[in-house]
Short mmCIF file of C-alpha atoms in Angstrom, two decimals:
data_model
loop_
_atom_site.label_atom_id
_atom_site.label_comp_id
_atom_site.label_asym_id
_atom_site.label_seq_id
_atom_site.Cartn_x
_atom_site.Cartn_y
_atom_site.Cartn_z
CA MET O 1 2.70 -3.81 13.09
CA THR O 2 1.04 -6.22 10.69
CA ARG O 3 2.36 -4.92 7.36
CA ALA O 4 4.98 -6.75 5.33
CA GLU O 5 8.70 -5.78 5.36
CA PRO O 6 10.37 -3.57 4.52
CA GLY O 7 7.58 -1.27 5.19
CA ALA O 8 6.96 -2.57 8.73
CA ALA O 9 10.40 -1.43 9.88
CA ARG O 10 10.04 2.02 8.40
CA THR O 11 6.64 2.44 10.06
CA ALA O 12 8.15 1.11 13.38
CA ASP O 13 10.80 3.85 13.26
CA ARG O 14 8.07 6.47 12.95
CA LEU O 15 6.17 5.01 15.82
CA ILE O 16 9.21 5.06 18.10
CA ALA O 17 9.71 8.72 17.31
CA LEU O 18 6.15 9.35 18.46
CA GLY O 19 6.67 7.55 21.74
CA PHE O 20 5.03 4.18 20.93
CA GLU O 21 6.42 0.72 21.46
CA PRO O 22 6.00 -1.07 18.14
CA VAL O 23 5.78 -4.84 17.93
CA ILE O 24 6.53 -6.12 14.36
CA ALA O 25 4.41 -9.20 13.54
CA PRO O 26 4.00 -9.25 9.75
CA LEU O 27 0.86 -11.04 8.68
CA LEU O 28 1.87 -10.84 5.01
CA ALA O 29 5.08 -11.35 3.10
CA ILE O 30 5.92 -9.89 -0.34
CA ARG O 31 7.20 -12.42 -2.86
CA PRO O 32 8.28 -11.37 -6.31
CA ILE O 33 6.94 -13.34 -9.27
CA PRO O 34 9.92 -14.48 -11.36
CA GLN O 35 9.87 -13.14 -14.88
CA ALA O 36 11.87 -11.42 -17.56
CA ALA O 37 12.25 -7.69 -17.84
CA PRO O 38 8.92 -6.18 -19.00
CA ASP O 39 8.42 -5.29 -22.65
CA LEU O 40 7.85 -1.53 -22.61
CA THR O 41 7.24 -1.19 -26.33
CA GLY O 42 4.42 1.26 -26.82
CA VAL O 43 4.14 2.11 -23.09
CA ALA O 44 3.94 5.79 -22.57
CA ALA O 45 3.71 5.95 -18.76
CA LEU O 46 3.71 3.91 -15.54
CA ALA O 47 1.20 3.95 -12.70
CA PHE O 48 2.15 2.55 -9.25
CA THR O 49 -0.30 1.90 -6.52
CA SER O 50 2.26 0.90 -3.86
CA ALA O 51 5.98 1.16 -3.08
CA ASN O 52 6.16 -2.61 -3.44
CA GLY O 53 5.18 -2.25 -7.08
CA VAL O 54 7.99 0.34 -7.58
CA ALA O 55 10.54 -1.95 -5.95
CA ALA O 56 9.35 -4.98 -7.94
CA PHE O 57 9.57 -3.06 -11.27
CA ALA O 58 12.86 -1.49 -10.51
CA ALA O 59 14.31 -4.87 -9.79
CA LEU O 60 13.48 -6.13 -13.26
CA THR O 61 14.61 -3.29 -15.43
CA LEU O 62 17.03 -0.40 -15.42
CA ASP O 63 14.68 1.80 -17.59
CA ARG O 64 13.71 4.92 -15.71
CA THR O 65 12.80 7.08 -18.65
CA LEU O 66 8.99 6.83 -18.47
CA PRO O 67 6.79 9.37 -16.59
CA VAL O 68 5.31 7.90 -13.38
CA PHE O 69 1.94 8.41 -11.70
CA THR O 70 1.45 7.18 -8.12
CA VAL O 71 -1.44 6.78 -5.75
CA GLY O 72 0.16 8.68 -2.91
CA ASP O 73 3.20 10.63 -1.72
CA ALA O 74 5.05 7.70 -0.13
CA THR O 75 4.82 5.72 -3.35
CA ALA O 76 5.94 8.87 -5.25
CA GLN O 77 9.04 9.14 -3.03
CA ALA O 78 9.80 5.48 -3.54
CA ALA O 79 9.80 6.09 -7.30
CA ARG O 80 12.08 9.06 -7.07
CA THR O 81 14.42 7.08 -4.84
CA ALA O 82 14.42 4.31 -7.44
CA GLY O 83 15.62 6.84 -10.00
CA PHE O 84 12.51 8.03 -11.78
CA ALA O 85 12.70 11.66 -12.58
CA ARG O 86 9.17 12.51 -13.74
CA VAL O 87 6.85 11.58 -10.96
CA GLN O 88 3.39 12.90 -10.14
CA SER O 89 1.40 11.82 -7.04
CA ALA O 90 -2.38 11.73 -6.76
CA SER O 91 -1.93 12.23 -2.98
CA GLY O 92 -4.93 10.14 -2.21
CA ASP O 93 -6.48 6.75 -2.93
CA LEU O 94 -7.09 4.64 -6.05
CA ASP O 95 -10.04 6.86 -7.09
CA SER O 96 -7.80 9.90 -6.81
CA LEU O 97 -5.20 8.28 -9.06
CA ALA O 98 -7.88 7.28 -11.57
CA ALA O 99 -9.16 10.85 -11.62
CA LEU O 100 -5.68 12.25 -12.14
CA LEU O 101 -4.99 9.90 -15.02
CA THR O 102 -8.34 10.64 -16.60
CA ALA O 103 -7.74 14.34 -16.42
CA ARG O 104 -4.38 13.81 -18.08
CA GLY O 105 -5.70 11.17 -20.46
CA PRO O 106 -4.68 12.66 -23.83
CA GLU O 107 -1.14 13.19 -22.50
CA VAL O 108 -0.78 9.78 -20.64
CA GLY O 109 -1.04 7.53 -23.67
CA ARG O 110 -0.79 3.70 -23.09
CA LEU O 111 -0.34 2.99 -19.40
CA LEU O 112 1.32 0.12 -17.64
CA VAL O 113 0.31 -0.69 -14.03
CA PRO O 114 2.94 -2.89 -12.36
CA GLY O 115 1.71 -4.29 -9.05
CA ALA O 116 0.34 -7.18 -7.09
CA LEU O 117 -1.01 -10.42 -8.41
CA GLU O 118 -4.23 -9.67 -6.39
CA PRO O 119 -4.36 -5.89 -6.17
CA ALA O 120 -6.56 -4.21 -3.62
CA GLY O 121 -8.27 -2.29 -6.50
CA ASP O 122 -8.51 -2.62 -10.25
CA LEU O 123 -7.01 0.59 -11.76
CA PRO O 124 -7.28 -0.49 -15.42
CA ALA O 125 -10.98 -1.22 -14.81
CA LEU O 126 -11.48 2.25 -13.30
CA LEU O 127 -9.87 3.70 -16.37
CA ARG O 128 -11.70 1.61 -18.97
CA GLY O 129 -13.03 3.74 -21.82
CA ARG O 130 -10.92 6.65 -20.78
CA VAL O 131 -7.23 5.68 -20.61
CA GLU O 132 -5.74 2.52 -22.20
CA ALA O 133 -4.17 0.67 -19.28
CA ARG O 134 -3.04 -2.89 -18.49
CA GLY O 135 -1.88 -4.45 -15.30
CA LEU O 136 1.42 -6.27 -14.87
CA PRO O 137 1.58 -8.67 -11.85
CA LEU O 138 5.11 -8.51 -10.39
CA TYR O 139 4.58 -9.74 -6.84
CA GLU O 140 2.20 -11.49 -4.52
CA ALA O 141 1.32 -10.88 -0.90
CA VAL O 142 1.04 -14.15 0.96
CA GLU O 143 -0.08 -14.75 4.50
CA THR O 144 2.72 -15.63 6.87
CA GLY O 145 0.58 -17.57 9.35
CA ALA O 146 2.09 -15.60 12.23
CA ALA O 147 0.10 -15.44 15.46
CA ALA O 148 -0.95 -12.17 17.03
CA PRO O 149 1.29 -10.89 19.91
CA ASP O 150 0.12 -11.90 23.34
CA ALA O 151 -0.48 -8.23 24.38
CA PHE O 152 -0.98 -5.11 22.33
CA ASP O 153 -3.08 -1.94 22.56
CA ALA O 154 -3.61 -1.14 18.89
CA VAL O 155 -2.94 -2.61 15.54
CA LEU O 156 -2.38 -0.80 12.26
CA VAL O 157 -4.14 -2.20 9.20
CA HIS O 158 -2.63 -0.99 5.94
CA SER O 159 -4.58 -3.16 3.50
CA ALA O 160 -7.64 -5.34 3.04
CA ARG O 161 -5.36 -8.40 2.77
CA ALA O 162 -3.85 -7.60 6.15
CA GLY O 163 -7.31 -6.95 7.50
CA ARG O 164 -8.50 -10.40 6.31
CA ALA O 165 -5.47 -12.10 7.87
CA LEU O 166 -5.97 -10.24 11.11
CA GLY O 167 -9.67 -11.09 11.32
CA ALA O 168 -8.78 -14.77 11.10
CA LEU O 169 -6.74 -14.47 14.34
CA GLY O 170 -9.59 -12.96 16.39
CA PRO O 171 -11.71 -12.35 18.36
CA PHE O 172 -9.85 -9.71 20.27
CA ALA O 173 -10.97 -7.72 23.35
CA GLY O 174 -10.09 -4.20 24.37
CA GLN O 175 -7.80 -3.33 21.43
CA ALA O 176 -8.29 -0.93 18.66
CA ALA O 177 -7.56 -1.44 14.92
CA ILE O 178 -6.49 1.71 13.07
CA ALA O 179 -7.29 1.21 9.36
CA LEU O 180 -5.87 3.14 6.49
CA SER O 181 -9.28 3.13 4.75
CA ALA O 182 -12.72 1.50 4.86
CA PRO O 183 -11.77 -1.22 2.47
CA ALA O 184 -8.80 -2.12 4.69
CA ALA O 185 -11.15 -2.50 7.71
CA GLN O 186 -14.00 -4.22 5.89
CA PRO O 187 -12.67 -7.84 6.29
CA LEU O 188 -12.58 -7.47 10.00
CA GLY O 189 -16.31 -7.24 10.34
CA ASP O 190 -18.12 -7.01 13.70
CA ARG O 191 -16.79 -10.31 15.02
CA SER O 192 -13.12 -9.26 15.48
CA GLY O 193 -13.94 -7.51 18.75
CA LEU O 194 -11.65 -4.64 17.72
CA GLU O 195 -12.64 -0.94 18.09
CA ILE O 196 -12.16 0.14 14.57
CA ARG O 197 -10.93 3.71 13.73
CA PHE O 198 -9.97 5.21 10.41
CA ALA O 199 -7.34 7.55 9.12
CA ARG O 200 -8.78 10.76 7.90
CA THR O 201 -6.94 10.39 4.63
CA PRO O 202 -5.47 7.20 3.09
CA ASP O 203 -1.91 7.83 3.96
CA GLU O 204 0.44 6.70 6.73
CA THR O 205 0.80 10.15 8.38
CA ALA O 206 -3.03 10.25 8.94
CA LEU O 207 -2.95 6.57 10.01
CA LEU O 208 -0.38 7.37 12.77
CA ALA O 209 -2.33 10.47 13.78
CA ALA O 210 -5.43 8.36 14.30
CA LEU O 211 -3.58 6.40 16.95
CA GLY O 212 -3.72 9.42 19.24
CA ASN O 213 -1.19 9.74 22.15
CA PRO O 214 0.85 6.83 23.39
CA PRO O 215 -0.76 5.05 26.38
CA ARG O 216 0.78 5.83 29.75
CA ARG O 217 2.62 2.90 31.41
CA VAL O 218 2.49 2.44 35.16
#
């Protein structure tokens, strides 16, 4: 498990339920960027591309009145848990969210995209000329410098940042990397030595399904 906490622990619980033995070794840590509560004047809606963005925004302001659009269902659930009542999920990737927002363009109005200092994708750029949107960096993902475990069968790669950190620890031999998407696996390249497999859709349920069955221990 290379993803940052608290997501790593949640994923580990799902792996245990499936019969796997998770080893949590986060390669990234999420650090909030200190700042005042965001000025929401003129903002008509929020777009979140991760649960980390939801958590960072919710920690800065008690305002839960704006409608929310999310990249996937897990992020949508995080928004509902944080207290947002009007939440719509694109149930896909960044392109899916951009398509949803474009289709809803006249209704969306001015959009705020709270997220990472270095996001995996540029949603405002995808929406340029169609929906007025601006990013708001609320947190950064920093490499922990952790070493890879001595022995593992497979590693889950949730993001390109994690893929880049993992690739720096290789080469590996005989292990598989299960990637959430092609961009997440791209930094690994051919020199990592990992057998790279992909989730059928960019969500964690598909990521875990791509693992297959737990290995038999003798």
